[in-house]
Coordinates of C-alpha atoms in Angstrom, one line a residue:
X1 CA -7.3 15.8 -10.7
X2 CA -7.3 13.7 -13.7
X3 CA -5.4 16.1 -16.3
X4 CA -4.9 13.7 -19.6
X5 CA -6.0 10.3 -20.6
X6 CA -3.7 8.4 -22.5
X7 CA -5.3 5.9 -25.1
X8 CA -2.5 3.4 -25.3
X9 CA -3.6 -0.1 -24.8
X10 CA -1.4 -2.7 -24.2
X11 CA 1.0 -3.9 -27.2
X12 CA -0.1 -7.5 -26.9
X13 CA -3.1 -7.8 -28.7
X14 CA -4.3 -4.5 -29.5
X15 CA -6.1 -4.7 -32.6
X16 CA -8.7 -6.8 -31.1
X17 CA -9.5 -4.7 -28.1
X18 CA -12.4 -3.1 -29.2
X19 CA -13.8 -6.4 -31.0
X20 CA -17.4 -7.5 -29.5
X21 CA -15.2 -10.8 -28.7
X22 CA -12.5 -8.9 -27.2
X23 CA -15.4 -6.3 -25.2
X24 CA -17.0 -10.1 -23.9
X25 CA -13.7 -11.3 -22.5
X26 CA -13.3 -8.3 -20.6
X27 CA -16.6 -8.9 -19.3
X28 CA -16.0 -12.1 -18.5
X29 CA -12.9 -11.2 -16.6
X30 CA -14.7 -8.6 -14.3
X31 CA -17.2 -11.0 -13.9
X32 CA -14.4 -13.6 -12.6
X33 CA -12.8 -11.2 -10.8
X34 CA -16.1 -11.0 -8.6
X35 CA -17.2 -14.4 -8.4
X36 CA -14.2 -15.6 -7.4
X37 CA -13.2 -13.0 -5.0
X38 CA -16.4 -13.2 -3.7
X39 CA -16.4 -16.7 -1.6
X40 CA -12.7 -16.3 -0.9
X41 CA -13.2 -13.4 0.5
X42 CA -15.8 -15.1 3.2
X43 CA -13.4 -18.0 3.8
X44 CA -10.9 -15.9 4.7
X45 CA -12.4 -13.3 6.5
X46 CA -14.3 -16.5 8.5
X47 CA -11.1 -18.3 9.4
X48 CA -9.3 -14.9 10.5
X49 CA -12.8 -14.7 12.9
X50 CA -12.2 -18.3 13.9
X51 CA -8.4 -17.7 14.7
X52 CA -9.8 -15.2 17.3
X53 CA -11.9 -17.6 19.2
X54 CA -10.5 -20.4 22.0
X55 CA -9.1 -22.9 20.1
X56 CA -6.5 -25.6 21.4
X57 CA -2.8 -25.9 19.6
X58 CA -3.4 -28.1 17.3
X59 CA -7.0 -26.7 16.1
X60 CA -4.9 -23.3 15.6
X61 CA -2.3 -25.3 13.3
X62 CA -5.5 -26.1 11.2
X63 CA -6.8 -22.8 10.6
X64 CA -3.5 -21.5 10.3
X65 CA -2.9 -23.6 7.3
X66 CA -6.5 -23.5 5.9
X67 CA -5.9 -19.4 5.8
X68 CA -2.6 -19.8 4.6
X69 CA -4.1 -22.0 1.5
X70 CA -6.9 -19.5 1.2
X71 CA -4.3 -17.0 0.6
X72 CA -2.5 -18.5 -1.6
X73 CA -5.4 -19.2 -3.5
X74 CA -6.2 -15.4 -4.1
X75 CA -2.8 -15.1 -4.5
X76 CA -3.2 -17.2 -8.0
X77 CA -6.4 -15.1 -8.8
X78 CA -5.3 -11.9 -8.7
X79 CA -2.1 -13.1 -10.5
X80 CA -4.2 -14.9 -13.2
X81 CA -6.3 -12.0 -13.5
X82 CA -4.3 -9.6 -14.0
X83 CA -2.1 -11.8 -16.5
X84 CA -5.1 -12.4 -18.3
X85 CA -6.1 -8.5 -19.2
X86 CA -2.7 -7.9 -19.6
X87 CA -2.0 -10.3 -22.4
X88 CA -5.6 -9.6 -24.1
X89 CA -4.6 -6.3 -24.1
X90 CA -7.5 -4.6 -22.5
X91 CA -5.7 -2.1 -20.6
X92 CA -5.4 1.9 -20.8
X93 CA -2.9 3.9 -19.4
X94 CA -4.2 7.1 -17.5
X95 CA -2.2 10.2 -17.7
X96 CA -2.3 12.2 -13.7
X97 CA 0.1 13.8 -11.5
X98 CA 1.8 11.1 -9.5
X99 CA 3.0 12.0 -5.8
X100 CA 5.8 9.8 -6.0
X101 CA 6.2 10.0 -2.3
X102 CA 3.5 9.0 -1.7
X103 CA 3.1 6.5 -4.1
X104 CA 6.5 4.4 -2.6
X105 CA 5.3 5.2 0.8
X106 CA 2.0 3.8 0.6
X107 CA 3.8 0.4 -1.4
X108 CA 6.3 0.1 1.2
X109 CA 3.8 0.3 4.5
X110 CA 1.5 -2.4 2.8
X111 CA 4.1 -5.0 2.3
X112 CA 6.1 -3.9 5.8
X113 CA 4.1 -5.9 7.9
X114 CA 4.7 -9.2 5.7
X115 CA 8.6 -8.0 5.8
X116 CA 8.4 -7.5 10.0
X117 CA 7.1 -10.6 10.3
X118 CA 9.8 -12.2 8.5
X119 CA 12.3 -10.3 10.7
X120 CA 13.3 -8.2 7.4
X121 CA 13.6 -4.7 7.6
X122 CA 11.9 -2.7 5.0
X123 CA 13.0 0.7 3.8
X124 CA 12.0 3.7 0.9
X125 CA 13.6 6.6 -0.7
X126 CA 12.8 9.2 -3.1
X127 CA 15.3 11.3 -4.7
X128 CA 15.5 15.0 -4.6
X129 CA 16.1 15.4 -8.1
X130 CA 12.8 12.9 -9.3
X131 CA 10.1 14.8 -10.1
X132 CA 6.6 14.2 -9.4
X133 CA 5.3 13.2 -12.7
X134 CA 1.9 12.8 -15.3
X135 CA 1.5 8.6 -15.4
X136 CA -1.0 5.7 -14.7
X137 CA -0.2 5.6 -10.5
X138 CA -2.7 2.5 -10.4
X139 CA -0.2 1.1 -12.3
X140 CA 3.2 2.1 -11.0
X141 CA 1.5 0.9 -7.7
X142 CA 1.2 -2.3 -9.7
X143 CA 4.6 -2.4 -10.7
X144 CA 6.3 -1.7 -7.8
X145 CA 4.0 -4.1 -5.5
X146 CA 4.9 -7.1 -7.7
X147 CA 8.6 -6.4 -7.6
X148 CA 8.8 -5.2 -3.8
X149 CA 6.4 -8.3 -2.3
X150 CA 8.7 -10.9 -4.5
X151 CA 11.7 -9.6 -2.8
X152 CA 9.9 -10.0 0.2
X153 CA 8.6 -13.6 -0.6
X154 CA 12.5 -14.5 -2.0
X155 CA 14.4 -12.8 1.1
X156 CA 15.5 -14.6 3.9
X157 CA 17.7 -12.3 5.8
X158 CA 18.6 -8.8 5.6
X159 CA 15.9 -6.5 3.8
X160 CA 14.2 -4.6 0.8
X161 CA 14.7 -1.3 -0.1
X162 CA 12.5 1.3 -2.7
X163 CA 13.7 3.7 -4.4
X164 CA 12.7 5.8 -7.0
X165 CA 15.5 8.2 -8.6
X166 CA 16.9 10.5 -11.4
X167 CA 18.1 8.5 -14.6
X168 CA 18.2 11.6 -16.7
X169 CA 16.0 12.6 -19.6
X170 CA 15.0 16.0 -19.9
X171 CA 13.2 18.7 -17.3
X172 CA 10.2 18.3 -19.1
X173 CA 10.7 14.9 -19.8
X174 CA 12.5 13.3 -16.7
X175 CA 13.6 9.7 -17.1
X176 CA 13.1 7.9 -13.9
X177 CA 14.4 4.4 -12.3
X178 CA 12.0 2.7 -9.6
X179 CA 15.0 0.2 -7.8
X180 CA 13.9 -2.8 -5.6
X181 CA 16.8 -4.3 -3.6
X182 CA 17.1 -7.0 -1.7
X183 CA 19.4 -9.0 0.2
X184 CA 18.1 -13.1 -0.8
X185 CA 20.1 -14.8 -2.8
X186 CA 20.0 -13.3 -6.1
X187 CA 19.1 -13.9 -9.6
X188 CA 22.0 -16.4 -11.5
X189 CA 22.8 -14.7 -15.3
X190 CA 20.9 -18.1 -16.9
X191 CA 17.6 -17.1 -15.6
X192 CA 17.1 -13.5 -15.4
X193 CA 15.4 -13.5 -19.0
X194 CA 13.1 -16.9 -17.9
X195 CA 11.7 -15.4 -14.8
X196 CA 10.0 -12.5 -16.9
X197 CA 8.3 -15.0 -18.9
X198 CA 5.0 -16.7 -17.7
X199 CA 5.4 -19.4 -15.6
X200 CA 8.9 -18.5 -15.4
X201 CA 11.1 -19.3 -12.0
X202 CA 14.6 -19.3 -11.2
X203 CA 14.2 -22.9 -10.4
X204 CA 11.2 -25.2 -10.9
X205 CA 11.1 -26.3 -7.6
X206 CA 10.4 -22.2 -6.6
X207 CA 6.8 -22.5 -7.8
X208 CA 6.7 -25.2 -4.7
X209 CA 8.7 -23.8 -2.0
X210 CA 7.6 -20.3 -2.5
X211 CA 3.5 -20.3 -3.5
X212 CA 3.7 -18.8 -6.6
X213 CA 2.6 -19.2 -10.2
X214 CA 5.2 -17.0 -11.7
X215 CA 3.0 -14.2 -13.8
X216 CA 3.8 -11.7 -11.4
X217 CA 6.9 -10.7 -13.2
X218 CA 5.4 -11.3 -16.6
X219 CA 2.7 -8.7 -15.6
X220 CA 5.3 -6.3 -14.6
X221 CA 7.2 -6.4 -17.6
X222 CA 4.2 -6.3 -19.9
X223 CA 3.4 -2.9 -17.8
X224 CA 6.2 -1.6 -18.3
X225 CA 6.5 -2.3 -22.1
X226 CA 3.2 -0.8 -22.5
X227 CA 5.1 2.8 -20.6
X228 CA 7.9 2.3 -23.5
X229 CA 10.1 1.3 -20.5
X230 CA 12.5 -1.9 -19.7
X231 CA 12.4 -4.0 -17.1
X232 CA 15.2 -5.9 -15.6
X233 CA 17.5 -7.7 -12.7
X234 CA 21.1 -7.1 -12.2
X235 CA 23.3 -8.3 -9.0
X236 CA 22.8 -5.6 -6.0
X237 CA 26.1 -4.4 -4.8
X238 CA 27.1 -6.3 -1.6
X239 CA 24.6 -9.4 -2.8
X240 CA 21.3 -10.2 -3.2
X241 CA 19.2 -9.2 -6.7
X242 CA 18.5 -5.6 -7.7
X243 CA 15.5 -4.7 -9.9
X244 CA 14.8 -2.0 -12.2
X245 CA 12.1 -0.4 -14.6
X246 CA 12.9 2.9 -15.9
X247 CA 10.6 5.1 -18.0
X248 CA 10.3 8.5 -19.4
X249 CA 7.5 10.7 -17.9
X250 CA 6.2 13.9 -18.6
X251 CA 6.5 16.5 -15.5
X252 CA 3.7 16.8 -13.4
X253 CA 2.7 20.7 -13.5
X254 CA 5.0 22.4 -10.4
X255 CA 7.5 19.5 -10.7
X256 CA 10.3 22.3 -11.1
X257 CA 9.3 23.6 -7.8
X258 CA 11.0 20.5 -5.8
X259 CA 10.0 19.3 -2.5
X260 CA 10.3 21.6 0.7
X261 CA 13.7 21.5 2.9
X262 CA 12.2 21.7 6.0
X263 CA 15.8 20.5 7.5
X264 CA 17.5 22.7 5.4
X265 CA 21.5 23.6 7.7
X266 CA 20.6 21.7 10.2
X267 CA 23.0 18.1 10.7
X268 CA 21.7 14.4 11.8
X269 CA 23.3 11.7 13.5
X270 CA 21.9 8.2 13.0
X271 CA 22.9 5.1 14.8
X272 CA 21.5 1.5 13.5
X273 CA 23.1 -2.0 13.0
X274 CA 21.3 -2.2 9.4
X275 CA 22.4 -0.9 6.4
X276 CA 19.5 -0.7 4.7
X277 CA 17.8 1.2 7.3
X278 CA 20.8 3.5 8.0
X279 CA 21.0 4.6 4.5
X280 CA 17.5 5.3 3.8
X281 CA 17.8 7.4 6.9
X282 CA 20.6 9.2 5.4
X283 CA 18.8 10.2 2.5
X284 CA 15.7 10.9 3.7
X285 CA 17.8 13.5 6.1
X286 CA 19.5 14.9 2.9
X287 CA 16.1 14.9 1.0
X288 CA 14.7 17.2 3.8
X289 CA 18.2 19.7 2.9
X290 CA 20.0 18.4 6.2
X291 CA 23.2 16.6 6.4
X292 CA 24.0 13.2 8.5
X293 CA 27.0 14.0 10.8
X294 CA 28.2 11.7 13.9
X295 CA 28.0 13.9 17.1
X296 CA 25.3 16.1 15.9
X297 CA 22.5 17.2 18.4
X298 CA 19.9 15.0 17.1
X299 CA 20.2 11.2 17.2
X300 CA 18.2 8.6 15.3
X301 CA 18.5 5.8 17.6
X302 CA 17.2 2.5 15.9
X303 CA 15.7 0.3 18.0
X304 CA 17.4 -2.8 16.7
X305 CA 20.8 -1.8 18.7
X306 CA 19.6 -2.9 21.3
X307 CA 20.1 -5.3 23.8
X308 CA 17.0 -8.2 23.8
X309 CA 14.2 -7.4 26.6
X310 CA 16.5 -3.3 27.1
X311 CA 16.4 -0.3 25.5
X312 CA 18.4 1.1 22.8
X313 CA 20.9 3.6 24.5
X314 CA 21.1 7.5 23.9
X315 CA 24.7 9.7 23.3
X316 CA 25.3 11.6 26.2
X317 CA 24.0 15.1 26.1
X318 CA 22.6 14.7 22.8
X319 CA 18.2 14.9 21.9
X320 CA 17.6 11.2 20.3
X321 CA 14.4 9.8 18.2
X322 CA 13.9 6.5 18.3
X323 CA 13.3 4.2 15.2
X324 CA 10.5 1.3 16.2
X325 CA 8.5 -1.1 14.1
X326 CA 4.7 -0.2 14.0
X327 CA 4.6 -3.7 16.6
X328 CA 7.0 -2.1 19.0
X329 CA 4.7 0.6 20.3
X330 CA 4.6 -0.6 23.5
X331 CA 7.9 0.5 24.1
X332 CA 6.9 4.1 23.0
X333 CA 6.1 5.2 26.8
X334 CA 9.6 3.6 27.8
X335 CA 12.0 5.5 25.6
X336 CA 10.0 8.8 26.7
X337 CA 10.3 8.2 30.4
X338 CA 14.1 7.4 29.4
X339 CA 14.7 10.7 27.7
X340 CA 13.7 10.2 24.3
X341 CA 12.1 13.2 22.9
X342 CA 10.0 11.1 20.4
X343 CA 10.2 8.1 17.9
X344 CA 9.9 7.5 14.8
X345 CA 8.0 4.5 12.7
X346 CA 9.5 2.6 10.2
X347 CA 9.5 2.6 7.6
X348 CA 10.7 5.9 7.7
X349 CA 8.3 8.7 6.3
X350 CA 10.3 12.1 5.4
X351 CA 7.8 14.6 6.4
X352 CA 7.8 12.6 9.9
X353 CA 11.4 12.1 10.3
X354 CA 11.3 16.4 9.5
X355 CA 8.8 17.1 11.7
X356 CA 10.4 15.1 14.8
X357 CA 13.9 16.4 14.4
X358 CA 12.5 20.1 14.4
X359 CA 10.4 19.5 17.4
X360 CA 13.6 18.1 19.1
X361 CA 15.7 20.4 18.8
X362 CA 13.1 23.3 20.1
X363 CA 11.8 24.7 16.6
X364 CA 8.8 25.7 17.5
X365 CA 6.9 26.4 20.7
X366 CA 9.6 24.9 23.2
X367 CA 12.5 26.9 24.2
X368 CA 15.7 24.2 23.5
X369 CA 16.2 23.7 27.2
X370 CA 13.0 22.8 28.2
X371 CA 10.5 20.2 27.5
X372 CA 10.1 18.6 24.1
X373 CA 6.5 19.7 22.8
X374 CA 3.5 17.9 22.0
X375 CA 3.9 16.1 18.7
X376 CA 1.6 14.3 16.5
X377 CA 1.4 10.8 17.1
X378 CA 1.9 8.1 14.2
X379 CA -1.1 6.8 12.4
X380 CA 0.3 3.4 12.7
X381 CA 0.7 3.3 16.6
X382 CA -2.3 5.7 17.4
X383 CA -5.0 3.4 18.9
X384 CA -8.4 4.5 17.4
X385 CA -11.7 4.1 18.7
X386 CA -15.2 4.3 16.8
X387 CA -17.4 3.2 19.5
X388 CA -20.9 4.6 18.6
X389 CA -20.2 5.3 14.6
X390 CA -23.3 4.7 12.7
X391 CA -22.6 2.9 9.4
X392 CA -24.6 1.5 6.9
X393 CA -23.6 -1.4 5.0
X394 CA -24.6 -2.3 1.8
X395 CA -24.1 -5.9 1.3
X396 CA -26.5 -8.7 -0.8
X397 CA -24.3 -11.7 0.3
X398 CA -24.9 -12.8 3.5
X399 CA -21.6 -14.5 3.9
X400 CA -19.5 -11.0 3.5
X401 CA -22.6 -8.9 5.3
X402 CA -21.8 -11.2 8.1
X403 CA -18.1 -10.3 7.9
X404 CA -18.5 -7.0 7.4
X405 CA -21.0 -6.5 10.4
X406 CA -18.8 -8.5 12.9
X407 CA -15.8 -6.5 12.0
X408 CA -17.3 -3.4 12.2
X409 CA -19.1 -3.9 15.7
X410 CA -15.8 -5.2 17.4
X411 CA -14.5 -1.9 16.0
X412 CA -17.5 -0.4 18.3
X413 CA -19.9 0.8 15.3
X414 CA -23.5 0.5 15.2
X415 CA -24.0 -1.1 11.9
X416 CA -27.6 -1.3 9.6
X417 CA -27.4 -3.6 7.0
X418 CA -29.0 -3.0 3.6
X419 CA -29.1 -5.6 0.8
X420 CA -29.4 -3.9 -2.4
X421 CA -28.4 -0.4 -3.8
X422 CA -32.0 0.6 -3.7
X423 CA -32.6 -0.1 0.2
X424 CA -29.3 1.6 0.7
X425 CA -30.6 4.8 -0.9
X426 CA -34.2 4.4 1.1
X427 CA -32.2 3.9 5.0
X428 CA -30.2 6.9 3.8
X429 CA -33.6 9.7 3.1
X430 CA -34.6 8.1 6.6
X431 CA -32.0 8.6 8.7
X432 CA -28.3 9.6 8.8
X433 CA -24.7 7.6 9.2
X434 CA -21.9 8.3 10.1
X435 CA -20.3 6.1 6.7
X436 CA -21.7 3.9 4.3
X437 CA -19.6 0.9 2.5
X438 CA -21.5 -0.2 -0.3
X439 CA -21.1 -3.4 -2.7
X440 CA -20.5 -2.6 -6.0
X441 CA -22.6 -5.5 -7.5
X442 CA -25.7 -6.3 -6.1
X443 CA -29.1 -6.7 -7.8
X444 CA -31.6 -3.9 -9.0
X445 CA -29.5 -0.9 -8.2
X446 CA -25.7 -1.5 -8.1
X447 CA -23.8 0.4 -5.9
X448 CA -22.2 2.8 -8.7
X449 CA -25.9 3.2 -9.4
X450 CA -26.9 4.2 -5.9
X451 CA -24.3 6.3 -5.3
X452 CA -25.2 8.3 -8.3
X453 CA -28.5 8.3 -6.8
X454 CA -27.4 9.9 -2.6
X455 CA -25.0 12.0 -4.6
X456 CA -28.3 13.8 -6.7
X457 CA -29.9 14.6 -3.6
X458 CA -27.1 16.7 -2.1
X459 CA -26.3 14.0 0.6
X460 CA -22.4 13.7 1.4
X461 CA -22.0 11.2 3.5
X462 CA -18.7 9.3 3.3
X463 CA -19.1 6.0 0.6
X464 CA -16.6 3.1 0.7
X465 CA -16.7 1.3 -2.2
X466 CA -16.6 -2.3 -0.5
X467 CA -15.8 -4.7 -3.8
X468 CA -14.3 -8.0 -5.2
X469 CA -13.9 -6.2 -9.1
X470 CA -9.6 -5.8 -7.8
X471 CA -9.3 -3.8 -11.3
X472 CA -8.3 0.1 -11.1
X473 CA -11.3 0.8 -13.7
X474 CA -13.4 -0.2 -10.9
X475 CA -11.9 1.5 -8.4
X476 CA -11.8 4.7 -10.4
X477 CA -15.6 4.1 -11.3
X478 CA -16.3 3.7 -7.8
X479 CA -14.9 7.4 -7.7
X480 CA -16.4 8.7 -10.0
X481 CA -20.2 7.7 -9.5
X482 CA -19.6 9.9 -6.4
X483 CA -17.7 7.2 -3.8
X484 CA -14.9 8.3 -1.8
X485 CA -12.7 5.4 -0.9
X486 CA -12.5 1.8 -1.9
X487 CA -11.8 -1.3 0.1
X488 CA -11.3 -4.6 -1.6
X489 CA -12.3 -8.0 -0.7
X490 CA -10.6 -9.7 1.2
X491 CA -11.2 -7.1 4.0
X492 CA -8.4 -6.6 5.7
X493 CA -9.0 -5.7 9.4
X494 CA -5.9 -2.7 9.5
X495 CA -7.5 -1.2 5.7
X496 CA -10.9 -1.4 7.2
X497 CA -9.6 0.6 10.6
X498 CA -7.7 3.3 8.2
X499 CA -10.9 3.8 6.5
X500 CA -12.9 4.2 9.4
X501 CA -10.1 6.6 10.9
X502 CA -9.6 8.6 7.6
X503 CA -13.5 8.9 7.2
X504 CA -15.1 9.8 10.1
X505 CA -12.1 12.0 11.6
X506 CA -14.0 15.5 11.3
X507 CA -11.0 16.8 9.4
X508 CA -10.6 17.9 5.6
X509 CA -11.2 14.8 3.5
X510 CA -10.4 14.4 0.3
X511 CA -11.2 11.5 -2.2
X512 CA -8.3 8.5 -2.3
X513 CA -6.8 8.2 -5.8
X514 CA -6.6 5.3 -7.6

C-alpha cells in the first residue's frame, strides 16, 4: 500500500520538467521505449524458438551469436533509456514500505542464473538491525541491479555478494548501506571517479571486451543523488571492488518490530569451500537468532565440496541440508536416498534456510528420531505444469502474438488470441480464462483502458500486463488500471512460467509491487 508520494524530481534538470518541451520528450521517450523494444523483443524471442529446433553445430554458433547481439542491443536501450529520463530529469521518487528482503532476494535470483553460468556463486544478506523502510523500491531495484549485474559482467572467478546493512542514523530515520562485492579484479584509485561518469570505463578497451556503453553507473549515481545519498567504490577486503550507496530512509510503519527468530537457541554448522557462500550462510543463520557452531546437529552441506560426478559427504551422526544451484535439482532425489533430510537452493533465502533446519531437527510433526517430514519444495526446482489453462492474449503485433502463443502452448495452455483492448473485453463477457496477458498499447482501447473496462464489470480474472514501456510509471499504471502483474518484453521463458505458477495457483494472490 502506497502510503506517501514524494515529489522530488531528479536534480538534473528540474526546472524544465513540467515544460510542454520537457512533457514531449517524455513522450517521446515512452514512445521509444516501445518501438524499440517492440521488434527486439520478436527477434529475440524468434531466435530463442530457433535455438530449440534441430540445427547442426555450426548453425547453433549462428544463432548463438545473433541472440547474443540481440541482447546486447537491448542491453544499450534500456541503458540509453534510462540515461536519458534520468538526465532530463523526468523522474519522481515514490514514498512505500520497502521489504528489503525481499527486495535483495528478488535482485539476486534474477541475476543468479547469469552468475551460475559463469561458474560464480552468487550470495545476499540482510542485516538484523536494517529496517524495512518508506522509499522508491522500483528504484532501489534499479540501483542495486546495475551494480550487482556489473559485478557479474566484470567477475571472472569467485562471486558477488548483496548486502544491505545498518550505517546508523536514527530509529526513525535509519541510515542504510546497500554493498555489492565482488571478487574481479577491482577498480584502480585513477578511475573510480571516470566510471560514474557517462561513457565512463576503467579502460577504453572495456566498452569492447565487456558489451557495454558505460551509463549504467552514471544512472546509478544520478539515483542515488536524487535520494540525497552517495555512491561509490572502494577495494573489497581480500580483493576484488566493493560498491556502496548509502541513504537515509524513513522507517517503514512496524520497522521497530524486527524480523521473526524462528532459529532463535538453536546452533548451525555449515560446511562449503566458498567464502562468499559460507558467510552469507552464517548470517542468514544469525539473522534467524541461531548461531553457526562446528559439530552442531544440523549441517549445511554445500554441494560444491564435492567430488566431480559424487556426492557431497554428511558428518557422522549429524541431520545435513544440502546447498544446490537451482540447475542441480536432479541431484535432489540422490542426497535424499543418501540421508539428506532436505536441500536448500541458492542463493540462500532466510525464511527457507529456517524452515529446513526446523523440520530437520523434528520441530514440528516428526518425532526427532524418526522420519524427516514433508517439506515444501522450492519454487525454483518445482516442475510446474499448466496443461489445459485457458488464457487470453491480448496482442496487436503479430510477431509477439506469435511468441507469446507458442510459449504459452509448449507450457500446455489453450491460448485465444485477441488483437485490440476492445476484442479482449468482448472474449472476456463470452466466456471465461483462466489469465489474460494484455498489451499495454494497441489501437482503439489500450490495455490500461480495457482493463479499467473487465475491472467495472466485477470480472477478476488475473491480468498480466505484457509490455515493451520498461519504465516503473508504466508498470505501476498497469496496476493501477486494475492489472495484477507485469511481464516485460523480452519475454523471458522462466518470468513467463512464474507468472503462470503465481497466477493460476488457487492460493491467496496478491498484486506484485512495482
Amino acid at each position: 500500500m502506497k502510503t506517501e508520494t514524494a515529489q522530488k524530481a531528479l536534480p538534473t534538470n528540474p526546472a524544465a520538467a513540467g515544460t510542454p518541451d520537457a512533457q514531449a520528450a517524455e513522450r517521446f521517450l515512452r514512445l521509444m521505449s516501445h518501438e524499440m523494444r517492440t521488434p527486439l523483443n520478436g527477434v529475440i524471442g524468434m531466435l530463442g524458438l530457433l535455438a530449440r529446433t534441430r540445427m547442426d553445430g555450426a548453425q547453433r554458433a549462428y544463432v548463438s551469436a545473433a541472440r547474443d547481439s540481440a541482447e546486447h542491443l537491448l542491453g544499450l536501450v534500456n541503458d540509453l533509456l534510462d540515461y536519458a529520463r534520468v538526465d532530463a530529469g523526468h523522474l519522481e521518487l515514490d514514498s512505500e514500505p520497502v521489504n528489503l528482503e525481499a527486495l535483495v532476494q528478488g535482485v539476486a535470483e534474477l541475476l543468479s542464473p547469469r552468475a551460475h553460468d559463469k561458474g560464480l556463486s552468487l550470495v545476499w544478506t540482510v542485516a538484523p538491525d536494517a529496517p524495512d523502510v518508506l522509499a522508491d523500491e522500483g528504484r532501489l531495484r534499479q540501483i542495486l541491479f546495475n551494480l550487482a549485474g556489473n559485478a557479474v559482467k566484470f567477475t571472472g572467478t569467485g562471486g558477488v555478494r548483496i548486502a544491505i546493512e545498518r550505517a546508523g542514523g536514527r530509529d526513525s530515520r535509519p541510515k542504510l548501506a546497500f554493498i555489492i562485492d565482488d571478487t574481479g579484479p577491482g577498480v584502480p584509485p585513477e578511475a573510480r571517479e571516470r566510471i560514474f561518469e557517462e561513457f565512463g570505463h576503467v579502460d577504453a578497451s572495456d566498452a569492447a571486451r565487456f558489451d557495454g556503453a558505460g551509463l549504467g553507473l552514471a544512472v546509478v549515481r544520478k539515483l542515488a543523488e536524487a535520494m540525497d545519498g552517495k555512491v561509490c567504490v572502494t577495494d573489497r577486503p581480500g580483493g576484488g571492488a566493493r560498491f556502496r550507496f548509502e541513504a537515509v530512509f524513513p522507517a517503514a510503519p512496524g520497522a521497530a518490530e524486527g524480523r521473526a527468530t524462528p532459529l532463535k537457541g538453536l546452533a548451525v554448522a555449515v560446511k562449503s569451500p566458498d567464502p562468499l557462500v559460507a558467510e552469507a550462510a552464517r548470517q542468514q543463520v544469525e539473522a534467524c537468532g541461531g548461531t553457526v557452531k562446528t559439530g552442531a546437529t544440523v549441517t549445511l552441506v554445500d554441494h560444491a565440496a564435492a567430488d566431480t560426478g559424487a556426492l557431497a559427504a554428511c558428518p557422522t551422526g549429524g541431520r545435513c541440508i544440502v546447498l544446490l544451484k537451482a540447475e542441480e535439482r536432479e541431484l535432489i532425489a540422490r542426497y535424499r536416498s543418501q540421508g539428506f533430510h532436505g536441500y536448500l537452493i541458492k542463493p540462500l533465502r532466510r525464511a527457507s534456510l529456517a524452515e529446513r533446519v526446523l523440520a530437520a531437527i523434528g520441530r514440528g510433526d516428526a518425532p526427532i528420531g524418526g522420519p524427516p517430514p514433508p517439506q515444501r519444495e522450492d519454487d525454483r526446482v518445482t516442475p510446474v505444469r499448466f496443461a489445459g489453462l485457458r488464457v487470453l492474449l491480448a496482442e496487436d503485433n503479430p510477431v509477439n502474438a506469435l511468441l507469446a502463443k507458442t510459449l504459452l502452448r509448449r507450457e500446455g495452455c489453450v491460448v485465444e488470441t485477441a488483437g485490440s483492448g476492445d476484442e479482449a473485453v468482448q472474449a472476456l463477457a463470452r466466456a471465461r480464462y483462466d489469465l489474460v496477458l494484455m498489451d499495454m498499447r494497441m489501437p482503439g482501447m489500450d490495455g490500461l483502458a480495457a482493463a479499467r473496462a473487465i475491472r467495472a464489470r466485477g470480472d477478476r480474472t488475473p491480468i498480466v500486463a505484457l509490455t515493451a514501456n520498461a519504465f516503473v510509471e508504466d508498470r505501476k499504471a498497469c496496476l493501477e488500471a486494475g492489472m495484477d502483474d507485469h511481464l516485460t518484453k523480452p519475454i523471458d521463458t522462466d518470468a513467463l512460467r512464474s507468472a503462470l505458477a503465481r497466477w493460476t495457483s488457487g492460493e491467496l494472490r496478491a498484486k506484485v509491487a512495482c
